[in-house]
Amino acid sequence: MVEELSEFSAGEFETVSELLASDPDLQLLMVILGVGLAILATGYRSFGKWMYGKKFSYIRPHVARFVRSAMLAFFAIGLVTSINVFVQVMETDAHNPSSVEALETFAKILNTINILVIGFTVSHLIPIGLNKAEKTKLEAEDFENWKDVKGFKDDEDSLFHKIFKWIPPKTHPEDLTKEEFEKNLQTKDGLNFLENYRTSKGVTIGSYEKMGKDPLEEWKKAERKKYEKYLNDCLSGNNETGRKLTLGAKPQEIYPIDLWREEKRQRGYDPIIPASKPAGHAELQEERVPKSAKQILPIGIFVATVIGVVGWWGVDLFVLATATGGMALGIGLALKETMENYFAYILIRKDKIFTEGDRVQLESGYNGYVHRITPRVTYVRHGLNESLAIIPTRQLVSAEIINYTKEIKLVPAIVDVGVSYLNDPKQVAAILVKVGKRALIEVKDSNGHHVARQTRCPYLDQNKPSCGCDKDIHVDIAQPTVRFNKFNDSSLDFAIIVYVRDYGSQFKMKSDMRVIMYEEFKKYDIRIPWPIRTVYQGDEKREASEIAEHESKRKQVIDEFGIGDLARGEGD
């Protein structure tokens, strides 16, 4: 086999080398080809750096990448083709077959270079096109989310209502009387109330009529205008740092538009403040974007091009494959774990077992957020940021993993509390219901979004857009839930349950509910007893008298808030 391959190389290229040695014109052409390709490679890198420092690359990144890749192919093919044409018209010695054959072989070499350049270019252009298609799909999803919340916070001049007009329903919803409905139709505030209204089942009423021909395109223009303002603020110094940022700087200081959109998605579409993140944050975000098959696609296309060229030169591919089979087997055994990790990575991405940001618990009991998934290892960050677990990705496919996030929109926040035997359980239950109802409205995150899930967002009653706390609920829930759990040694034990939007939100809800509970217990003199172990030396008559002073107030709480579903019992 080795002899056959060596005969091939000696048979054709030796004649070409002899021709080059005897013909000064061909020698000059080879020098021009080599120098030209070297200049093109240098120019390609310089052009890429120059373009990366221009606004165009930030506003239209896919077009910039396409132009950069196409530019290399255009000039390289032009150079090689020019030399090839010159060779074709060169005078050859017709009586010397070896000279003619050498020129044909030389022309074939030039054609091979052209084919490899085309293959290299196509291998980079196809992923650019696929990436653009993916970004377009994400942009369409952003548009749907924008419609769902009736505009983002950084919209200008009531953009949503310039694109869509709300049409009220012909009949009143079940939750409103006909008189209330018709009264609201008469005023601007009333129409605004109805537009933001959600029924007890979480359904909006009425419909929307588009004002223009293409709402999506109008929204895209508005988003690009926001990005251009962000970019100008970065360049002018009107930003958090107070200095003019530089395009193309290393580390990167400015988000390109794709990363700007991705950052907005992660922040719940809140406005992006220029230079609010440290330099290099944009590059770090890009590195954390989930990897896909598009990464190996360029390699696959180029390898296929090389194999095709080798076959065109007359090499027996079966012989070549047999000759390299042993090497491939050895490499495959050496990279066994690497390949297992890679295919496990593909399965995790394809089946969406978990994604970045999911709260998971590993078999070892380690509980945290999926920080990053790579084809080699997966990083899981501890919930309190105290450590980072690094696990080979292949182990996570066969391991038992608890995912607290996947397809779960309700997580219970449970607070247990014990009260004195001298307190009436019904009164305690009513006060706990009040605590829970306060928590539904009062407990919010840093963005002003309600932490608790509820059938109707409290903002809607204030004629404000919903923060989303009333969405994605697919089961009927009655919040809050109060349970009288047991008669303990020294207390009556209760539990209050409020459902929150995700695993991490339960901790803030529990903390804030305890603060509210302390305030309400102090107001109504609901006592949390000291542990009783042997002899009780307290004055029960005095305590009962003190507690009785607030009896009327506690009864008012029962009348106003009820006692939840405490009367029905646990098993009803």
Coordinates of C-alpha atoms in Angstrom, one line a residue:
M1 CA 0.0 0.0 0.0
V2 CA 2.8 2.4 1.0
E3 CA 4.6 1.7 -2.3
E4 CA 1.4 2.5 -4.3
L5 CA 1.0 5.8 -2.6
S6 CA 4.7 6.7 -3.1
E7 CA 4.6 5.8 -6.8
F8 CA 1.7 8.3 -7.1
S9 CA 3.6 11.2 -5.7
A10 CA 6.8 10.4 -7.7
G11 CA 4.9 9.9 -10.9
E12 CA 3.2 13.3 -11.3
F13 CA 4.9 15.8 -9.1
E14 CA 8.4 14.9 -10.1
T15 CA 7.7 15.9 -13.7
V16 CA 6.2 19.2 -12.4
S17 CA 9.3 20.0 -10.3
E18 CA 11.5 19.3 -13.4
L19 CA 9.4 21.7 -15.5
L20 CA 9.6 24.4 -12.8
A21 CA 13.4 24.0 -12.7
S22 CA 13.7 24.4 -16.4
D23 CA 11.1 27.2 -17.0
P24 CA 11.9 30.7 -15.5
D25 CA 8.3 31.9 -16.3
L26 CA 6.8 29.1 -14.2
Q27 CA 9.3 29.8 -11.4
L28 CA 8.2 33.5 -11.4
L29 CA 4.5 32.4 -11.4
M30 CA 5.1 30.2 -8.4
V31 CA 6.8 33.0 -6.5
I32 CA 3.9 35.3 -7.4
L33 CA 1.4 32.7 -6.2
G34 CA 3.3 32.1 -2.9
V35 CA 3.8 35.8 -2.1
G36 CA 0.2 36.6 -3.2
L37 CA -1.3 34.0 -0.9
A38 CA 0.9 35.1 2.0
I39 CA -0.2 38.8 1.4
L40 CA -3.8 37.6 1.2
A41 CA -3.5 35.7 4.5
T42 CA -2.0 38.8 6.2
G43 CA -4.5 41.1 4.6
Y44 CA -7.3 38.8 5.7
R45 CA -6.3 39.1 9.3
S46 CA -5.7 42.8 9.1
F47 CA -9.0 43.4 7.3
G48 CA -10.8 41.3 10.0
K49 CA -9.2 43.4 12.8
W50 CA -10.1 46.7 11.0
M51 CA -13.7 45.6 10.4
Y52 CA -14.1 44.4 14.0
G53 CA -13.3 48.0 15.1
K54 CA -16.1 49.5 13.0
K55 CA -19.7 50.1 14.0
F56 CA -21.0 48.0 11.1
S57 CA -19.5 44.8 12.7
Y58 CA -21.5 45.6 15.9
I59 CA -24.8 46.5 14.3
R60 CA -24.7 43.9 11.5
P61 CA -22.3 41.2 12.8
H62 CA -23.5 38.4 10.5
V63 CA -23.1 40.5 7.4
A64 CA -19.6 41.6 8.6
R65 CA -18.6 37.9 9.1
F66 CA -20.0 37.0 5.7
V67 CA -18.0 39.8 3.9
R68 CA -14.8 38.9 5.8
S69 CA -15.0 35.3 4.8
A70 CA -16.1 36.0 1.2
M71 CA -13.4 38.6 0.7
L72 CA -10.6 36.0 1.2
A73 CA -12.2 33.6 -1.3
F74 CA -12.8 36.3 -3.9
F75 CA -9.2 37.5 -3.9
A76 CA -7.6 34.1 -3.5
I77 CA -9.6 32.6 -6.3
G78 CA -8.9 35.6 -8.5
L79 CA -5.1 35.3 -8.0
V80 CA -5.0 31.5 -8.6
T81 CA -7.3 31.7 -11.6
S82 CA -5.2 34.5 -13.2
I83 CA -2.1 32.4 -12.9
N84 CA -4.0 29.3 -14.1
V85 CA -5.2 31.3 -17.2
F86 CA -1.6 32.4 -17.9
V87 CA -0.4 28.8 -17.7
Q88 CA -3.1 27.6 -20.1
V89 CA -2.0 30.1 -22.8
M90 CA 1.7 29.4 -22.3
E91 CA 3.5 28.0 -25.3
T92 CA 4.5 24.4 -24.8
D93 CA 6.6 22.0 -26.7
A94 CA 4.0 19.8 -28.5
H95 CA 6.7 17.3 -29.4
N96 CA 7.5 16.8 -25.7
P97 CA 4.6 14.9 -24.0
S98 CA 6.2 15.2 -20.6
S99 CA 6.2 19.0 -20.9
V100 CA 2.5 19.1 -21.8
E101 CA 1.6 16.6 -19.0
A102 CA 3.6 18.7 -16.5
L103 CA 1.7 21.9 -17.4
E104 CA -1.6 20.0 -17.1
T105 CA -0.6 18.8 -13.7
F106 CA 0.5 22.2 -12.7
A107 CA -2.9 23.6 -13.8
K108 CA -4.5 20.8 -11.8
I109 CA -2.6 21.9 -8.7
L110 CA -3.9 25.4 -9.2
N111 CA -7.4 24.1 -9.6
T112 CA -7.0 22.1 -6.4
I113 CA -6.0 25.3 -4.5
N114 CA -9.1 27.0 -5.8
I115 CA -11.3 24.0 -4.7
L116 CA -9.7 24.1 -1.2
V117 CA -10.3 27.8 -0.9
I118 CA -13.9 27.4 -2.0
G119 CA -14.4 24.5 0.5
F120 CA -12.8 26.5 3.3
T121 CA -15.0 29.5 2.5
V122 CA -18.2 27.5 2.3
S123 CA -17.4 25.7 5.5
H124 CA -17.4 29.2 7.2
L125 CA -20.3 30.7 5.3
I126 CA -22.8 27.9 6.1
P127 CA -22.5 28.3 9.9
I128 CA -22.9 32.0 9.5
G129 CA -26.2 31.5 7.7
L130 CA -27.3 28.9 10.2
N131 CA -26.4 31.2 13.1
K132 CA -28.3 34.1 11.5
A133 CA -31.4 31.8 11.1
E134 CA -31.1 30.9 14.8
K135 CA -30.8 34.6 15.9
T136 CA -33.8 35.5 13.7
K137 CA -35.8 32.8 15.4
L138 CA -34.8 34.1 18.8
E139 CA -35.7 37.6 17.7
A140 CA -39.2 36.4 16.7
E141 CA -39.5 34.9 20.2
D142 CA -38.5 38.2 21.7
F143 CA -41.3 39.9 19.7
E144 CA -43.8 37.4 21.0
N145 CA -42.7 38.1 24.6
W146 CA -42.9 41.8 23.9
K147 CA -46.5 41.4 22.7
D148 CA -47.3 39.3 25.8
V149 CA -46.1 42.0 28.2
K150 CA -47.5 44.8 26.0
G151 CA -44.1 46.5 25.6
F152 CA -40.7 46.6 27.3
K153 CA -39.6 49.1 29.9
D154 CA -37.2 50.9 27.5
D155 CA -39.9 51.4 24.8
E156 CA -40.4 55.0 23.7
D157 CA -43.7 56.8 23.0
S158 CA -46.1 53.9 23.8
L159 CA -44.6 51.8 21.0
F160 CA -46.9 48.9 21.6
H161 CA -50.1 50.9 21.2
K162 CA -48.7 52.5 18.0
I163 CA -48.4 49.1 16.5
F164 CA -51.4 47.4 18.0
K165 CA -54.9 48.6 18.9
W166 CA -56.9 46.8 21.6
I167 CA -60.4 45.8 20.7
P168 CA -62.8 45.2 23.7
P169 CA -64.9 42.1 23.8
K170 CA -68.5 42.2 22.8
T171 CA -69.7 40.6 26.1
H172 CA -68.5 41.1 29.6
P173 CA -66.2 38.5 31.3
E174 CA -67.7 36.2 34.0
D175 CA -65.7 37.9 36.7
L176 CA -67.2 41.3 36.0
T177 CA -70.8 42.4 36.1
K178 CA -72.4 43.8 33.0
E179 CA -72.7 47.2 34.7
E180 CA -69.0 47.3 35.7
F181 CA -68.0 46.3 32.2
E182 CA -70.0 48.9 30.5
K183 CA -68.9 51.6 32.9
N184 CA -65.3 50.8 32.2
L185 CA -65.9 51.1 28.5
Q186 CA -66.9 54.7 28.9
T187 CA -63.5 56.1 30.2
K188 CA -59.9 55.9 29.2
D189 CA -58.8 54.6 32.6
G190 CA -61.6 52.0 32.4
L191 CA -60.4 50.8 28.9
N192 CA -56.9 50.6 30.3
F193 CA -58.2 48.5 33.2
L194 CA -60.0 46.1 30.8
E195 CA -57.1 45.8 28.5
N196 CA -54.8 44.6 31.4
Y197 CA -57.6 42.6 33.0
R198 CA -57.1 38.9 33.6
T199 CA -59.9 36.5 34.6
S200 CA -59.6 34.2 37.5
K201 CA -58.3 31.6 35.1
G202 CA -55.5 33.9 34.0
V203 CA -56.9 34.7 30.6
T204 CA -56.9 38.2 29.0
I205 CA -60.0 39.6 27.4
G206 CA -60.5 41.3 24.1
S207 CA -58.2 41.2 21.1
Y208 CA -55.5 43.2 19.2
E209 CA -55.6 44.6 15.8
K210 CA -52.4 45.5 14.0
M211 CA -52.1 49.2 13.0
G212 CA -49.4 48.7 10.3
K213 CA -48.5 46.2 7.6
D214 CA -45.7 44.5 9.4
P215 CA -45.6 44.8 13.2
L216 CA -42.5 42.6 13.5
E217 CA -40.5 44.8 11.2
E218 CA -41.6 48.0 13.0
W219 CA -40.6 46.4 16.3
K220 CA -37.2 45.3 14.9
K221 CA -36.5 48.9 13.8
A222 CA -37.4 50.2 17.3
E223 CA -35.0 47.6 18.9
R224 CA -32.2 48.5 16.5
K225 CA -32.7 52.2 17.4
K226 CA -32.4 51.3 21.1
Y227 CA -29.1 49.4 20.3
E228 CA -27.7 52.3 18.3
K229 CA -28.4 54.6 21.3
Y230 CA -26.7 52.1 23.6
L231 CA -23.7 52.0 21.2
N232 CA -23.5 55.8 20.9
D233 CA -23.6 56.2 24.7
C234 CA -20.7 53.7 25.0
L235 CA -18.6 55.6 22.4
S236 CA -19.5 59.1 23.6
G237 CA -18.7 58.5 27.3
N238 CA -22.3 58.8 28.4
N239 CA -22.0 55.6 30.4
E240 CA -21.2 54.1 33.8
T241 CA -17.4 54.6 33.4
G242 CA -17.7 58.2 32.2
R243 CA -15.1 57.5 29.4
K244 CA -15.3 56.8 25.7
L245 CA -15.2 53.1 25.1
T246 CA -13.4 51.6 22.1
L247 CA -14.8 49.3 19.4
G248 CA -12.7 46.1 19.0
A249 CA -10.9 46.6 22.3
K250 CA -9.5 43.6 24.1
P251 CA -11.0 42.7 26.5
Q252 CA -14.3 43.6 24.8
E253 CA -16.0 46.6 26.3
I254 CA -19.1 46.9 24.2
Y255 CA -21.8 44.3 23.4
P256 CA -22.4 43.5 19.7
I257 CA -26.1 43.5 19.0
D258 CA -26.6 39.7 19.3
L259 CA -25.0 39.7 22.8
W260 CA -26.9 42.8 23.7
R261 CA -30.2 41.0 22.9
E262 CA -29.0 37.9 24.8
E263 CA -28.2 40.0 27.8
K264 CA -31.6 41.5 27.7
R265 CA -33.3 38.1 27.6
Q266 CA -31.3 37.0 30.6
R267 CA -32.4 40.2 32.5
G268 CA -36.1 39.7 31.7
Y269 CA -35.9 42.4 28.9
D270 CA -34.9 45.2 31.3
P271 CA -32.9 48.0 29.7
I272 CA -29.1 47.5 29.3
I273 CA -27.1 50.3 31.0
P274 CA -24.0 51.2 28.9
A275 CA -20.7 49.9 30.5
S276 CA -22.6 48.6 33.6
K277 CA -20.6 45.4 33.3
P278 CA -16.7 45.1 33.5
A279 CA -14.6 44.9 30.4
G280 CA -14.6 41.3 29.0
H281 CA -18.1 40.5 30.3
A282 CA -19.4 40.4 26.7
E283 CA -16.8 37.9 25.6
L284 CA -17.5 35.8 28.7
Q285 CA -21.2 35.8 27.8
E286 CA -20.4 34.7 24.3
E287 CA -18.3 31.8 25.6
R288 CA -21.3 30.7 27.8
V289 CA -23.7 30.6 24.9
P290 CA -24.6 26.9 24.4
K291 CA -22.4 25.2 21.9
S292 CA -23.9 23.2 19.0
A293 CA -23.0 21.1 16.0
K294 CA -22.3 24.3 14.1
Q295 CA -18.9 24.3 15.8
I296 CA -17.8 21.1 14.1
L297 CA -19.6 21.8 10.8
P298 CA -16.8 23.8 9.2
I299 CA -14.3 21.1 10.0
G300 CA -16.6 18.4 8.5
I301 CA -17.2 20.4 5.3
F302 CA -13.5 21.1 4.8
V303 CA -12.5 17.5 5.5
A304 CA -15.1 16.4 3.0
T305 CA -13.6 18.8 0.5
V306 CA -10.0 17.5 1.1
I307 CA -11.3 13.9 0.6
G308 CA -13.0 14.9 -2.6
V309 CA -9.8 16.5 -3.9
V310 CA -7.7 13.4 -2.9
G311 CA -10.1 11.2 -4.9
W312 CA -9.9 13.6 -7.8
W313 CA -6.2 13.1 -7.9
G314 CA -6.7 9.4 -8.4
V315 CA -5.8 8.2 -5.0
D316 CA -7.7 5.0 -4.0
L317 CA -9.7 6.2 -1.0
F318 CA -10.2 2.6 0.2
V319 CA -6.4 2.0 0.2
L320 CA -5.9 5.3 2.0
A321 CA -8.5 4.5 4.6
T322 CA -7.0 1.1 5.1
A323 CA -3.5 2.6 5.5
T324 CA -4.7 5.0 8.1
G325 CA -7.2 2.7 9.8
G326 CA -4.7 1.5 12.4
M327 CA -3.8 5.1 13.3
A328 CA -7.5 6.1 13.5
L329 CA -8.2 3.1 15.8
G330 CA -5.4 4.1 18.1
I331 CA -6.5 7.7 18.2
G332 CA -10.1 6.5 18.8
L333 CA -9.0 4.4 21.8
A334 CA -7.0 7.3 23.2
L335 CA -9.9 9.7 22.8
K336 CA -12.5 7.3 24.1
E337 CA -13.5 9.4 27.2
T338 CA -13.4 12.6 25.2
M339 CA -15.8 11.2 22.6
E340 CA -18.1 9.8 25.4
N341 CA -18.2 13.3 26.9
Y342 CA -19.0 14.9 23.5
F343 CA -21.8 12.6 22.7
A344 CA -23.2 12.9 26.2
Y345 CA -23.1 16.7 25.6
I346 CA -25.1 16.3 22.4
L347 CA -27.7 14.2 24.2
I348 CA -28.0 16.7 27.0
R349 CA -28.5 19.5 24.5
K350 CA -30.9 17.6 22.3
D351 CA -33.1 16.1 25.0
K352 CA -32.8 19.3 27.2
I353 CA -32.2 17.2 30.3
F354 CA -31.0 20.4 31.9
T355 CA -29.8 23.8 30.7
E356 CA -27.7 26.7 32.0
G357 CA -29.5 28.2 35.0
D358 CA -31.4 25.1 36.1
R359 CA -31.4 24.3 39.8
V360 CA -30.3 20.6 40.1
Q361 CA -29.2 18.2 42.8
L362 CA -26.5 15.6 41.9
E363 CA -26.3 12.0 43.2
S364 CA -23.7 13.1 45.8
G365 CA -26.3 15.5 47.3
Y366 CA -24.6 18.6 45.8
N367 CA -27.3 21.2 45.1
G368 CA -26.7 24.2 42.8
Y369 CA -27.2 25.9 39.5
V370 CA -26.0 24.6 36.2
H371 CA -23.3 27.2 35.4
R372 CA -22.0 25.9 32.1
I373 CA -22.2 22.8 30.0
T374 CA -19.2 22.0 27.7
P375 CA -18.3 18.9 25.5
R376 CA -15.8 17.9 28.2
V377 CA -17.1 18.9 31.7
T378 CA -20.2 20.5 33.2
Y379 CA -19.9 23.2 36.0
V380 CA -22.5 23.3 38.7
R381 CA -22.4 26.4 41.0
H382 CA -23.4 26.0 44.6
G383 CA -26.6 27.8 45.5
L384 CA -24.8 30.0 48.0
N385 CA -21.8 30.5 45.7
E386 CA -19.5 28.7 48.1
S387 CA -18.0 26.3 45.5
L388 CA -18.1 25.1 42.0
A389 CA -18.6 21.4 41.2
I390 CA -16.8 20.2 38.0
I391 CA -18.2 16.9 36.6
P392 CA -17.3 15.0 33.4
T393 CA -20.3 15.5 31.1
R394 CA -20.6 11.7 30.3
Q395 CA -21.3 10.9 34.0
L396 CA -24.4 13.1 34.0
V397 CA -26.2 11.1 31.3
S398 CA -26.4 7.9 33.4
A399 CA -26.6 9.6 36.8
E400 CA -29.7 10.3 38.8
I401 CA -30.3 14.1 38.8
I402 CA -33.1 16.0 40.4
N403 CA -34.0 19.1 38.4
Y404 CA -35.9 21.6 40.4
T405 CA -36.5 23.9 37.4
K406 CA -37.5 21.9 34.3
E407 CA -41.1 22.4 33.5
I408 CA -41.9 23.4 37.1
K409 CA -43.5 26.8 37.6
L410 CA -44.7 26.3 41.2
V411 CA -42.4 25.8 44.2
P412 CA -43.8 25.9 47.7
A413 CA -42.3 28.3 50.3
I414 CA -43.3 26.7 53.7
V415 CA -42.9 28.5 57.0
D416 CA -43.5 26.5 60.2
V417 CA -44.5 28.3 63.4
G418 CA -45.6 27.3 66.9
V419 CA -48.0 29.4 69.0
S420 CA -49.2 29.3 72.6
Y421 CA -51.9 26.9 73.7
L422 CA -53.8 30.0 75.0
N423 CA -54.4 31.3 71.5
D424 CA -57.5 30.3 69.5
P425 CA -56.4 28.1 66.5
K426 CA -59.0 29.7 64.2
Q427 CA -57.8 33.2 65.1
V428 CA -54.2 32.1 64.5
A429 CA -55.2 30.6 61.1
A430 CA -56.9 33.8 60.1
I431 CA -53.9 35.9 61.0
L432 CA -51.6 33.6 59.0
V433 CA -53.9 33.9 56.0
K434 CA -53.5 37.7 56.4
V435 CA -49.7 37.2 56.5
G436 CA -49.8 35.1 53.3
K437 CA -52.0 37.6 51.5
R438 CA -49.7 40.4 52.4
A439 CA -46.7 38.4 51.2
L440 CA -48.4 37.8 47.8
I441 CA -48.5 41.5 47.2
E442 CA -45.5 42.9 49.1
V443 CA -42.7 40.4 48.5
K444 CA -40.9 41.4 45.3
D445 CA -37.5 41.0 43.7
S446 CA -35.1 43.7 42.8
N447 CA -36.9 44.3 39.5
G448 CA -40.2 44.9 41.2
H449 CA -41.6 41.5 40.1
H450 CA -43.8 39.6 42.5
V451 CA -42.0 36.5 43.9
A452 CA -45.2 34.6 44.5
R453 CA -47.3 32.9 41.9
Q454 CA -50.9 34.1 41.8
T455 CA -54.0 33.8 39.7
R456 CA -54.1 37.5 39.2
C457 CA -51.2 39.9 39.3
P458 CA -51.8 42.7 41.9
Y459 CA -50.4 45.3 39.4
L460 CA -53.5 44.8 37.2
D461 CA -55.8 46.3 39.8
Q462 CA -53.6 49.4 39.6
N463 CA -54.0 49.6 35.8
K464 CA -50.4 48.5 35.4
P465 CA -49.0 45.7 33.2
S466 CA -48.7 42.3 34.8
C467 CA -45.2 41.4 36.0
G468 CA -45.7 37.8 34.9
C469 CA -46.5 36.4 38.4
D470 CA -49.9 35.2 37.1
K471 CA -48.6 33.3 34.0
D472 CA -47.6 29.7 33.2
I473 CA -49.8 28.3 36.0
H474 CA -51.4 25.1 34.8
V475 CA -53.1 24.0 38.0
D476 CA -55.7 25.5 40.3
I477 CA -54.2 26.9 43.5
A478 CA -55.7 28.8 46.4
Q479 CA -53.1 31.0 48.1
P480 CA -52.1 31.1 50.8
T481 CA -52.6 27.7 52.4
V482 CA -52.6 27.3 56.2
R483 CA -52.3 24.0 58.0
F484 CA -52.7 23.2 61.7
N485 CA -50.1 20.4 61.8
K486 CA -50.0 19.1 65.4
F487 CA -50.2 19.6 69.1
N488 CA -46.6 19.9 70.2
D489 CA -45.1 19.7 73.7
S490 CA -45.3 23.4 74.3
S491 CA -47.1 24.8 71.2
L492 CA -49.7 24.5 68.6
D493 CA -47.8 24.0 65.3
F494 CA -49.0 25.7 62.1
A495 CA -47.6 25.9 58.6
I496 CA -48.2 28.5 56.0
I497 CA -47.6 27.7 52.3
V498 CA -47.1 30.2 49.5
Y499 CA -46.1 29.1 46.0
V500 CA -43.3 31.0 44.3
R501 CA -42.0 31.0 40.7
D502 CA -38.8 29.1 41.1
Y503 CA -36.6 27.1 43.5
G504 CA -34.4 30.0 44.6
S505 CA -37.3 32.4 45.2
Q506 CA -38.6 30.4 48.2
F507 CA -35.8 31.6 50.4
K508 CA -36.6 35.3 50.0
M509 CA -40.3 34.5 50.4
K510 CA -39.7 32.5 53.7
S511 CA -37.5 35.3 55.1
D512 CA -40.0 38.1 54.2
M513 CA -43.0 36.1 55.5
R514 CA -41.3 35.6 58.9
V515 CA -40.8 39.4 59.1
I516 CA -44.5 40.0 58.2
M517 CA -45.5 37.2 60.7
Y518 CA -43.6 38.9 63.5
E519 CA -45.4 42.2 62.8
E520 CA -48.8 40.6 62.8
F521 CA -48.2 38.4 65.8
K522 CA -47.0 41.4 67.8
K523 CA -50.1 43.4 66.6
Y524 CA -52.6 40.8 67.7
D525 CA -50.6 39.5 70.7
I526 CA -50.2 36.0 69.2
R527 CA -47.5 34.4 71.4
I528 CA -44.7 32.0 70.5
P529 CA -44.1 30.1 73.8
W530 CA -40.9 29.2 75.4
P531 CA -40.2 25.4 75.5
I532 CA -42.1 23.7 78.4
R533 CA -40.2 20.8 79.9
T534 CA -41.2 20.3 83.5
V535 CA -43.2 22.7 85.8
Y536 CA -45.1 25.6 84.3
Q537 CA -44.9 28.6 86.7
G538 CA -46.6 31.2 84.6
D539 CA -49.8 32.9 85.6
E540 CA -52.3 31.5 83.1
K541 CA -55.2 33.6 84.3
R542 CA -53.2 36.8 83.8
E543 CA -52.0 35.7 80.3
A544 CA -55.5 34.7 79.4
S545 CA -56.8 38.1 80.5
E546 CA -54.1 39.8 78.4
I547 CA -54.9 37.8 75.4
A548 CA -58.6 38.4 75.8
E549 CA -58.0 42.1 75.4
H550 CA -57.5 41.6 71.7
E551 CA -60.3 39.1 71.2
S552 CA -62.5 41.5 69.1
K553 CA -59.6 42.4 66.8
R554 CA -58.8 38.8 66.1
K555 CA -62.5 38.0 65.4
Q556 CA -62.5 40.9 62.9
V557 CA -59.5 39.2 61.1
I558 CA -61.6 36.0 60.8
D559 CA -64.5 37.9 59.4
E560 CA -62.3 39.7 56.8
F561 CA -59.9 37.0 55.8
G562 CA -61.6 33.8 56.7
I563 CA -59.5 30.8 57.9
G564 CA -58.5 29.5 54.4
D565 CA -59.2 25.8 53.9
L566 CA -58.4 24.9 57.6
A567 CA -62.0 23.9 58.2
R568 CA -61.9 21.3 55.5
G569 CA -59.0 19.4 56.9
E570 CA -55.9 18.0 55.3
G571 CA -57.4 15.1 53.4
D572 CA -60.4 16.9 51.8

